[in-house]
CSV table of N, CA, C and O in Angstrom, one decimal:
chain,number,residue,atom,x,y,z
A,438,UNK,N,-3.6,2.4,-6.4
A,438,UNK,CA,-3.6,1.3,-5.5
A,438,UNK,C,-3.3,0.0,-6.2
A,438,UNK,O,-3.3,0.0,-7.5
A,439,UNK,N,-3.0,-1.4,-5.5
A,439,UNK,CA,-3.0,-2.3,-5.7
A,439,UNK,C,-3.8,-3.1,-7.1
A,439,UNK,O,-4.6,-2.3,-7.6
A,440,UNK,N,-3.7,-3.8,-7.5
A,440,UNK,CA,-4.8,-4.5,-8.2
A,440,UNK,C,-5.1,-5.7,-7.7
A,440,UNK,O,-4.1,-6.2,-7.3
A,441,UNK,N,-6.1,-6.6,-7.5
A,441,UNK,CA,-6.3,-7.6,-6.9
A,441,UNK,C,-6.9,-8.6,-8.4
A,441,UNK,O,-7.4,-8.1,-9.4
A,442,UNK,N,-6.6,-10.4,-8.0
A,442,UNK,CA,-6.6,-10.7,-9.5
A,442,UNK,C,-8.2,-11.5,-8.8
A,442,UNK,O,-8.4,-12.7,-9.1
A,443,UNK,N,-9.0,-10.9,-8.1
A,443,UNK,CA,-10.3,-10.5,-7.8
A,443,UNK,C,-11.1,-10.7,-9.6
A,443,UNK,O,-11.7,-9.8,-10.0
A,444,UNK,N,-10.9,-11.7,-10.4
A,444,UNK,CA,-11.4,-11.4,-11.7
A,444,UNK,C,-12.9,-11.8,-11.9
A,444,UNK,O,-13.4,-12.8,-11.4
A,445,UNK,N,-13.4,-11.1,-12.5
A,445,UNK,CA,-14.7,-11.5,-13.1
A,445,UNK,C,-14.5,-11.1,-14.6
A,445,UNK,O,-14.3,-9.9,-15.0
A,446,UNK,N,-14.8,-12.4,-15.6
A,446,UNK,CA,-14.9,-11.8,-17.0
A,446,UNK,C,-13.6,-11.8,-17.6
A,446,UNK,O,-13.5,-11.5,-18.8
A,447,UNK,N,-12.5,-12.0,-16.9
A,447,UNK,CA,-11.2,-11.3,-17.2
A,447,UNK,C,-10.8,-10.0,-17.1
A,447,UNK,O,-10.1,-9.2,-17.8
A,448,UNK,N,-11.6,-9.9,-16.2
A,448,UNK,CA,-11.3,-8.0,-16.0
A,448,UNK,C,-10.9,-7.6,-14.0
A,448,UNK,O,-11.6,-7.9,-13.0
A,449,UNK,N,-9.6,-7.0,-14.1
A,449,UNK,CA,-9.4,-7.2,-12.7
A,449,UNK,C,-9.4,-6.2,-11.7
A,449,UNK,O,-8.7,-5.2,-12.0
A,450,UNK,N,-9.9,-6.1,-10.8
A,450,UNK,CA,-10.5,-4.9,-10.3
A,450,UNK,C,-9.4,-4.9,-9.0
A,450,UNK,O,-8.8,-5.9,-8.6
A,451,UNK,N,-9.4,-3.4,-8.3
A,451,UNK,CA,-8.8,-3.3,-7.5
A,451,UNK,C,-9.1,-3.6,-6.3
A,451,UNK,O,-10.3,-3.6,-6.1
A,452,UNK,N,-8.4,-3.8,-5.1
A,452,UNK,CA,-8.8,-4.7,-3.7
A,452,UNK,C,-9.5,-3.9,-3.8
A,452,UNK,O,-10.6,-4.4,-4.2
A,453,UNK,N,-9.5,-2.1,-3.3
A,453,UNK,CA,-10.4,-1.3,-2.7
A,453,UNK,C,-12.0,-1.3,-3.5
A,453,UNK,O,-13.0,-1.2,-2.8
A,454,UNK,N,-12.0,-1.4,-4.8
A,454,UNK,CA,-13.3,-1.9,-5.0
A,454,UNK,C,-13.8,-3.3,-5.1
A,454,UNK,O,-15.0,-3.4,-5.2
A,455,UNK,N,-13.3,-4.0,-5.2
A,455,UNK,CA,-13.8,-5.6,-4.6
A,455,UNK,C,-14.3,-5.2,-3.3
A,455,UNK,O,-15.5,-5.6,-3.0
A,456,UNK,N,-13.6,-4.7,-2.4
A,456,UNK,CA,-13.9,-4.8,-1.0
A,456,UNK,C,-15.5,-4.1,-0.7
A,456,UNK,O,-16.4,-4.5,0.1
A,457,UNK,N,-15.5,-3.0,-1.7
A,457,UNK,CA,-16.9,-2.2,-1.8
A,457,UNK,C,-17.7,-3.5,-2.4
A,457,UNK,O,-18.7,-3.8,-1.6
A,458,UNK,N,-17.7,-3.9,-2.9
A,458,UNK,CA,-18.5,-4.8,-3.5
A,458,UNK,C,-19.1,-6.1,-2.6
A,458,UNK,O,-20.3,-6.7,-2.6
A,459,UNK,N,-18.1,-6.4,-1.8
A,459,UNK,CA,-18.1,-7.5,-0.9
A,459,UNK,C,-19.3,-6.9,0.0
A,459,UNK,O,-20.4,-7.3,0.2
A,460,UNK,N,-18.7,-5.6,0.5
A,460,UNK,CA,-19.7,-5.2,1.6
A,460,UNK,C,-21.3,-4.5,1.1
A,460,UNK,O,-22.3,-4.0,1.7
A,461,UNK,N,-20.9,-4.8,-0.4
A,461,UNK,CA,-22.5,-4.3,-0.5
A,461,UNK,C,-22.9,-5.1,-1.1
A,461,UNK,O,-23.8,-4.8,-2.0
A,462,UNK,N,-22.7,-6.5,-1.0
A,462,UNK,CA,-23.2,-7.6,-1.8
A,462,UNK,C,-24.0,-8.0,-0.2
A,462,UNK,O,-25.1,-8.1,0.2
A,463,UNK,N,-22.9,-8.1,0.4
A,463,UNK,CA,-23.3,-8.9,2.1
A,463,UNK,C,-24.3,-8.4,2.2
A,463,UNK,O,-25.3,-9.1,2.1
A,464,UNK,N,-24.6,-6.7,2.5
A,464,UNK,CA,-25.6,-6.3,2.8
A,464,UNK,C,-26.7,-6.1,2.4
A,464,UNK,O,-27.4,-5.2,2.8
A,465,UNK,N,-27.1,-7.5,0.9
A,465,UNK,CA,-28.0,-6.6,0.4
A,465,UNK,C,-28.4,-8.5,0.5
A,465,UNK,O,-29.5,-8.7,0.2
A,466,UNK,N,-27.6,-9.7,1.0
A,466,UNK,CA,-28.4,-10.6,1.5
A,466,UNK,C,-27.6,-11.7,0.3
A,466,UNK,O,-28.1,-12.8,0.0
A,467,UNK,N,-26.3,-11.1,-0.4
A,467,UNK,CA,-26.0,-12.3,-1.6
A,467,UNK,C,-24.5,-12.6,-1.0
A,467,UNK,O,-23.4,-12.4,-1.6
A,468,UNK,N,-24.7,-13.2,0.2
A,468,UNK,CA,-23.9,-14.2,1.2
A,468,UNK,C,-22.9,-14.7,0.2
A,468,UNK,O,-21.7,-14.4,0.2
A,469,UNK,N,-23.6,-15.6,-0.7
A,469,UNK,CA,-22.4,-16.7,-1.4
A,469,UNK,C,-21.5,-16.0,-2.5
A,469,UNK,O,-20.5,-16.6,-2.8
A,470,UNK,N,-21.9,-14.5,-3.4
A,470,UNK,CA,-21.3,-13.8,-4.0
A,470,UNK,C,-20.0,-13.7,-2.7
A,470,UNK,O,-19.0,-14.4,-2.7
A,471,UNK,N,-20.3,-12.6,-1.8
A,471,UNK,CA,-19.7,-12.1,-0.8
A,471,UNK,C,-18.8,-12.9,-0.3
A,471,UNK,O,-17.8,-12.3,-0.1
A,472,UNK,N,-18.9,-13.9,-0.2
A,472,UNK,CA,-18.0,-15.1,0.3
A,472,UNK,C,-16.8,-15.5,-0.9
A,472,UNK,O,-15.6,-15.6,-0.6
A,473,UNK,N,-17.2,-15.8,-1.9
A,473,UNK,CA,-15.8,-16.2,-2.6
A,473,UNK,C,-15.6,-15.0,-3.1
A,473,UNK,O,-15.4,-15.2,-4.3
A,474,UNK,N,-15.6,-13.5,-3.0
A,474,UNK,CA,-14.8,-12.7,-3.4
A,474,UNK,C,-13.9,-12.5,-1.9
A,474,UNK,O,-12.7,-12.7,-1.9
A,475,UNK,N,-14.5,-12.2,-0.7
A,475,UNK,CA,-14.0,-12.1,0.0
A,475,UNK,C,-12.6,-13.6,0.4
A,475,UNK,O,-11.6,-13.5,1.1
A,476,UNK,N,-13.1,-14.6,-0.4
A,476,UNK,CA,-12.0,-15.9,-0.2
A,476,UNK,C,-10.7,-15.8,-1.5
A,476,UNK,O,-9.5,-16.2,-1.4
A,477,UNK,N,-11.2,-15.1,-2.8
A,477,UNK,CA,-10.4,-14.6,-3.7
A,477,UNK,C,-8.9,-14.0,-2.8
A,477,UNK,O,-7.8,-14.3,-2.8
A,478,UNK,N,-9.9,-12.3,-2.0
A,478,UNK,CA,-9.1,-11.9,-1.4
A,478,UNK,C,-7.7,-12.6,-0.5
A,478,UNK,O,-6.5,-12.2,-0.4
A,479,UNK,N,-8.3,-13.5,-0.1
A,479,UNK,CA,-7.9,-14.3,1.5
A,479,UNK,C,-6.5,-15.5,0.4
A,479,UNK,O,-5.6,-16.2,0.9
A,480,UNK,N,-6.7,-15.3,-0.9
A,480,UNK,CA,-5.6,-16.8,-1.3
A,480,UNK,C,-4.4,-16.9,-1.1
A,480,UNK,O,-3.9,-16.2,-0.1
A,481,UNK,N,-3.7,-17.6,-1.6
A,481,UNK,CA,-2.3,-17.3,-1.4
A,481,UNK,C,-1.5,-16.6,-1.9
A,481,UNK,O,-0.4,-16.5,-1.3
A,482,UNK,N,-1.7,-15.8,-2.9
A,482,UNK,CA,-0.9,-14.8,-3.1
A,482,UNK,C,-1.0,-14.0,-2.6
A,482,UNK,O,0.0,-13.4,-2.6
A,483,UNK,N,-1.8,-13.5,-1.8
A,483,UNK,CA,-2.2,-12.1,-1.4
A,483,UNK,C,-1.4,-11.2,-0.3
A,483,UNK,O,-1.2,-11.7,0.8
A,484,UNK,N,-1.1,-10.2,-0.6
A,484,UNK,CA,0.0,-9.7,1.2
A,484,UNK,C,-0.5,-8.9,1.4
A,484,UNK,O,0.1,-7.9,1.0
A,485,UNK,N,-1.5,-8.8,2.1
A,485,UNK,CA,-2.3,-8.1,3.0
A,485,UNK,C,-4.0,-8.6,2.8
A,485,UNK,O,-4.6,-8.8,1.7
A,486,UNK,N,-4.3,-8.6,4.0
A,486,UNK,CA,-5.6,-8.5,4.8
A,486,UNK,C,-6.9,-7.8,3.8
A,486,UNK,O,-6.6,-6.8,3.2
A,487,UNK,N,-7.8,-8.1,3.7
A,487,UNK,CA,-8.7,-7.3,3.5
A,487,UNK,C,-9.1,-6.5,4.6
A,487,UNK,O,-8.8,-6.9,5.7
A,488,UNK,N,-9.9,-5.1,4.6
A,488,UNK,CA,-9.8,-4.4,5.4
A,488,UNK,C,-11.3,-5.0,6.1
A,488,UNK,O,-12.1,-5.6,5.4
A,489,UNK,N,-11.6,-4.6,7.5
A,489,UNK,CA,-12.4,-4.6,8.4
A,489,UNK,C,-13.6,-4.4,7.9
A,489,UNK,O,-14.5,-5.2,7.7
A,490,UNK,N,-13.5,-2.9,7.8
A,490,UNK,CA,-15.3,-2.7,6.9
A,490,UNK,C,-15.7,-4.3,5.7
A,490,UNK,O,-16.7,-5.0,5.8
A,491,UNK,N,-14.7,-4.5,5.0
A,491,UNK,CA,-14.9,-5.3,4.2
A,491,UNK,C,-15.6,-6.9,4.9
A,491,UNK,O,-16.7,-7.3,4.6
A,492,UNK,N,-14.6,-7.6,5.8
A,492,UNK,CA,-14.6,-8.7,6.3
A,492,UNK,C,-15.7,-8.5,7.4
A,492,UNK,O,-16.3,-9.4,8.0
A,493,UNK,N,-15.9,-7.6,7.5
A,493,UNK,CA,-17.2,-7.3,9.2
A,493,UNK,C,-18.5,-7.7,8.2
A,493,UNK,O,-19.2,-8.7,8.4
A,494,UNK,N,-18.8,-7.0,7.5
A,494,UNK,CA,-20.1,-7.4,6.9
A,494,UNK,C,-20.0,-8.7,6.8
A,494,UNK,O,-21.1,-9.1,7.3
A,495,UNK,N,-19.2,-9.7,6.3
A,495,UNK,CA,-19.6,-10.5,5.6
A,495,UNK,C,-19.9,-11.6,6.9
A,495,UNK,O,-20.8,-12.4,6.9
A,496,UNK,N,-19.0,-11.2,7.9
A,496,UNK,CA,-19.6,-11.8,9.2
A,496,UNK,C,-20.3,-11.9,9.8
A,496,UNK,O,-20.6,-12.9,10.4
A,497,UNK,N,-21.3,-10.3,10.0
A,497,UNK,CA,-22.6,-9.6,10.2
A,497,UNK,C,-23.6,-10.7,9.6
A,497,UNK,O,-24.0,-11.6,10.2
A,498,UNK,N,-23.9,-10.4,8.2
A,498,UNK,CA,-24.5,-11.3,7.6
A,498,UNK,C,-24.6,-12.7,7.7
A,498,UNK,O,-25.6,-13.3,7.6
A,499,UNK,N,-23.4,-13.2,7.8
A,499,UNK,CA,-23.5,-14.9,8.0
A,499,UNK,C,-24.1,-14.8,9.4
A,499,UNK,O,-25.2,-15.3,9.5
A,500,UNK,N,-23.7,-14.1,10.6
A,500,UNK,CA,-24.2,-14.1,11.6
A,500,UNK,C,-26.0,-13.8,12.0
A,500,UNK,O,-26.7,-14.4,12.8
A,501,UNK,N,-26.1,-12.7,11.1
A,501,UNK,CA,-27.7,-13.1,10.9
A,501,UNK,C,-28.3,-13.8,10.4
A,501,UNK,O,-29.4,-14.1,10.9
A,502,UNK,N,-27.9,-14.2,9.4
A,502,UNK,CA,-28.4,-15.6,8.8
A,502,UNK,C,-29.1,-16.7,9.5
A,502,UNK,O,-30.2,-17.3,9.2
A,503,UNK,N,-28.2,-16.9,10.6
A,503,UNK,CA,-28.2,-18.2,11.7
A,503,UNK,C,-26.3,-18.9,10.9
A,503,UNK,O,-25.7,-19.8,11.6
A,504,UNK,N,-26.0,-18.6,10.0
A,504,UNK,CA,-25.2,-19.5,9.3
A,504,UNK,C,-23.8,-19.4,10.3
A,504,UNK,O,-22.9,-18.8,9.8
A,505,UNK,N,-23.7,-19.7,11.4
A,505,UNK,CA,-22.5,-19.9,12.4
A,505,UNK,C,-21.4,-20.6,12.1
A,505,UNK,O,-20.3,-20.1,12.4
A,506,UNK,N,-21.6,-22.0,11.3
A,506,UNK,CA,-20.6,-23.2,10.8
A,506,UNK,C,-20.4,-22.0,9.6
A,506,UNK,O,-19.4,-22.5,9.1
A,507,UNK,N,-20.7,-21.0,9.0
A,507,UNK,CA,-19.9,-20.6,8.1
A,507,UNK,C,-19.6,-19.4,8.7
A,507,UNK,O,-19.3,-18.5,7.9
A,508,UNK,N,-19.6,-19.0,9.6
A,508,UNK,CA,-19.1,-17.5,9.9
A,508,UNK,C,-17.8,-18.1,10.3
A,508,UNK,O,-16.7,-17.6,9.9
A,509,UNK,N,-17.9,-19.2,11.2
A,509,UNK,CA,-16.6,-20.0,12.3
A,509,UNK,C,-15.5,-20.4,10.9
A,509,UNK,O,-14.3,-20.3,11.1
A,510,UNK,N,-15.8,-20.7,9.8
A,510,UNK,CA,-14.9,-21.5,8.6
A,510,UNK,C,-14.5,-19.9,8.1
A,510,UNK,O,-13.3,-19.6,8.0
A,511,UNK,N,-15.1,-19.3,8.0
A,511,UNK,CA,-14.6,-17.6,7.8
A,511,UNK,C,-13.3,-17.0,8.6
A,511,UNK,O,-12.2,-16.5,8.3
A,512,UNK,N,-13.8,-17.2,9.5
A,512,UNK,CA,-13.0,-16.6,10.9
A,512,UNK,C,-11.4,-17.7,11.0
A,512,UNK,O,-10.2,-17.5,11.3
A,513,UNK,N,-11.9,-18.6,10.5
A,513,UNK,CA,-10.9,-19.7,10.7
A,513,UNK,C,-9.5,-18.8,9.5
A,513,UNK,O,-8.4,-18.5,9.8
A,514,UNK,N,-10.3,-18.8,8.1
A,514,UNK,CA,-9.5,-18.6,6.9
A,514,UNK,C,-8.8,-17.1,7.2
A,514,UNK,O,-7.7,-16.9,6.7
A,515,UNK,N,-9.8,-15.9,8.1
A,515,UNK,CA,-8.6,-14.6,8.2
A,515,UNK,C,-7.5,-14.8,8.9
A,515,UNK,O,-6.5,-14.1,8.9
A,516,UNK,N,-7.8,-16.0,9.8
A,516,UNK,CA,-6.2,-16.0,11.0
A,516,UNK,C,-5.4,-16.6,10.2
A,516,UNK,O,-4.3,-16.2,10.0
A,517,UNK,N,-6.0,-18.1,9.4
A,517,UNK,CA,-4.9,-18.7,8.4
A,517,UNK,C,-4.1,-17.5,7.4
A,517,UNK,O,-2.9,-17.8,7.1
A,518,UNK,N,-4.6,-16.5,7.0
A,518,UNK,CA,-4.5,-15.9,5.9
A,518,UNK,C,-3.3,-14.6,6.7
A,518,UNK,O,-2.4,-14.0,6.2
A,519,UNK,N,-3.7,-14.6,8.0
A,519,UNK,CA,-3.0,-13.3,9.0
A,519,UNK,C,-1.8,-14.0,9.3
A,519,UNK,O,-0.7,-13.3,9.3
A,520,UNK,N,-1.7,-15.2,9.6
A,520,UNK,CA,-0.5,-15.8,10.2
A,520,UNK,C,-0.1,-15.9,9.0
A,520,UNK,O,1.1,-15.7,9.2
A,521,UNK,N,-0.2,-16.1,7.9
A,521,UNK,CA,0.6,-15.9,6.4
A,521,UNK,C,1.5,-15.2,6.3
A,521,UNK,O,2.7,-15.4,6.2
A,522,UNK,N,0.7,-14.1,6.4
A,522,UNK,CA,1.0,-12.7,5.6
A,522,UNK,C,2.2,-12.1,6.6
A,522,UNK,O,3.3,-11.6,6.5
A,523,UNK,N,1.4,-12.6,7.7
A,523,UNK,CA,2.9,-12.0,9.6
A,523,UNK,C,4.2,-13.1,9.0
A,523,UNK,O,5.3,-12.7,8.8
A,524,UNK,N,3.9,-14.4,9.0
A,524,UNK,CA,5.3,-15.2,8.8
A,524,UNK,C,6.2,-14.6,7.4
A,524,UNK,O,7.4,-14.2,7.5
A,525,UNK,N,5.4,-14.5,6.1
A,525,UNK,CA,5.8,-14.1,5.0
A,525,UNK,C,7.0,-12.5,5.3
A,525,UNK,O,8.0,-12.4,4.7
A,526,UNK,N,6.6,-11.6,6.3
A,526,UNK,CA,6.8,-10.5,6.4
A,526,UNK,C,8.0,-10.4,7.7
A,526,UNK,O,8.8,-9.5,7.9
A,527,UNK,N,7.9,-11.7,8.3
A,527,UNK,CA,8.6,-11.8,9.6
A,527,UNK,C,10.0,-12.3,8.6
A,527,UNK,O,11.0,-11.6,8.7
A,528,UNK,N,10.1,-13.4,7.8
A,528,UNK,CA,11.0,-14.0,7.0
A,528,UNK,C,11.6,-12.8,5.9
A,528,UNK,O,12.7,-13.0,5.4
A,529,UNK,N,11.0,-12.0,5.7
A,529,UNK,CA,11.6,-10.4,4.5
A,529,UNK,C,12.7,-9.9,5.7
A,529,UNK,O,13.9,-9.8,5.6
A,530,UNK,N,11.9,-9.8,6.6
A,530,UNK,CA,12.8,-8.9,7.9
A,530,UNK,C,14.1,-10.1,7.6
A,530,UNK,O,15.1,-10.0,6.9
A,531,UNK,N,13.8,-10.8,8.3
A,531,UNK,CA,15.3,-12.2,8.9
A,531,UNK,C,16.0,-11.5,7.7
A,531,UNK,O,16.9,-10.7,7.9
A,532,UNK,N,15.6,-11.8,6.7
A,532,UNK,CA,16.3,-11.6,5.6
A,532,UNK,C,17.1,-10.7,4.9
A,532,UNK,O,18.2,-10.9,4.4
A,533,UNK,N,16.3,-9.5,5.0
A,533,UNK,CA,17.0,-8.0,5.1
A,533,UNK,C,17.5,-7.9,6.2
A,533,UNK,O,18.2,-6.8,6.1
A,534,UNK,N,17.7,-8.2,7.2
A,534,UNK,CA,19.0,-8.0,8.5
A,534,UNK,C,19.9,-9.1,7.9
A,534,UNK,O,21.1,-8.8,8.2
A,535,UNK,N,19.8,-10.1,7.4
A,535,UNK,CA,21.0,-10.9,7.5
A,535,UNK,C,21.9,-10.2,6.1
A,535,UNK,O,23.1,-10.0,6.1
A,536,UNK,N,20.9,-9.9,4.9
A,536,UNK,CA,21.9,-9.1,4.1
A,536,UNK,C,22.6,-7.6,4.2
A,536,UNK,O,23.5,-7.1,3.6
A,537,UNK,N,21.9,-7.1,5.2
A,537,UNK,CA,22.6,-5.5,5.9
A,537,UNK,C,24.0,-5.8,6.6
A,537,UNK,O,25.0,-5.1,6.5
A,538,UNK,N,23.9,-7.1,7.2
A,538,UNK,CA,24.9,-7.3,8.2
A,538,UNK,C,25.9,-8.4,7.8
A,538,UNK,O,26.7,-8.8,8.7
A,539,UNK,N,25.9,-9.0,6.3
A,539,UNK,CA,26.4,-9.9,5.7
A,539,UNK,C,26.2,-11.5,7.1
A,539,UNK,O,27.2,-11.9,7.8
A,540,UNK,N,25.4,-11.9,7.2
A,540,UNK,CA,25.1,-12.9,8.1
A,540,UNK,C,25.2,-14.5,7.4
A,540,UNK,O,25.0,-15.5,8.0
């Protein structure tokens, strides 16, 4: 799989366990770990999404918390991060049809 530059230490771990990490940080009540690995995920390089299991916890938890103004700034950064990743992917396509078809 992938590697994600998710670093701690200088050592880089893969999305798939970052994401384990995220969701077992959230659920054990260490919100603010949980949150900048999950925002690591979310930067600009990244082309693709963290997965559901991952991003649901961290929501869960802000949500029990009471912490709402940070669940809402969460929610805000996956659509910014989704509408990225769809334009980034939408612009490869334009791109590969216009070189298939010499456009």
């Amino acid at each position: 799989a992938g590697v994600a530059s998710a670093s701690s230490g200088g050592a880089d771990f893969s999305v798939e366990v970052v994401e384990r990490v995220i969701k077992a940080t959230s659920m054990v009540g260490l919100i603010s770990l949980s949150l900048d690995l999950l925002t690591s995920l979310l930067r600009e390089g990244c082309d693709t999404l963290p997965s559901a299991m991952c991003y649901t916890a961290v929501l869960n938890a802000l949500r029990k918390n009471g912490r709402i103004d940070r669940l809402e700034e969460t929610l805000t950064e996956l659509a910014n991060a989704s509408r990225r990743i769809r334009r980034k992917y939408a612009q490869e396509g334009v791109q590969s049809m216009q070189e298939k078809f010499d456009l």
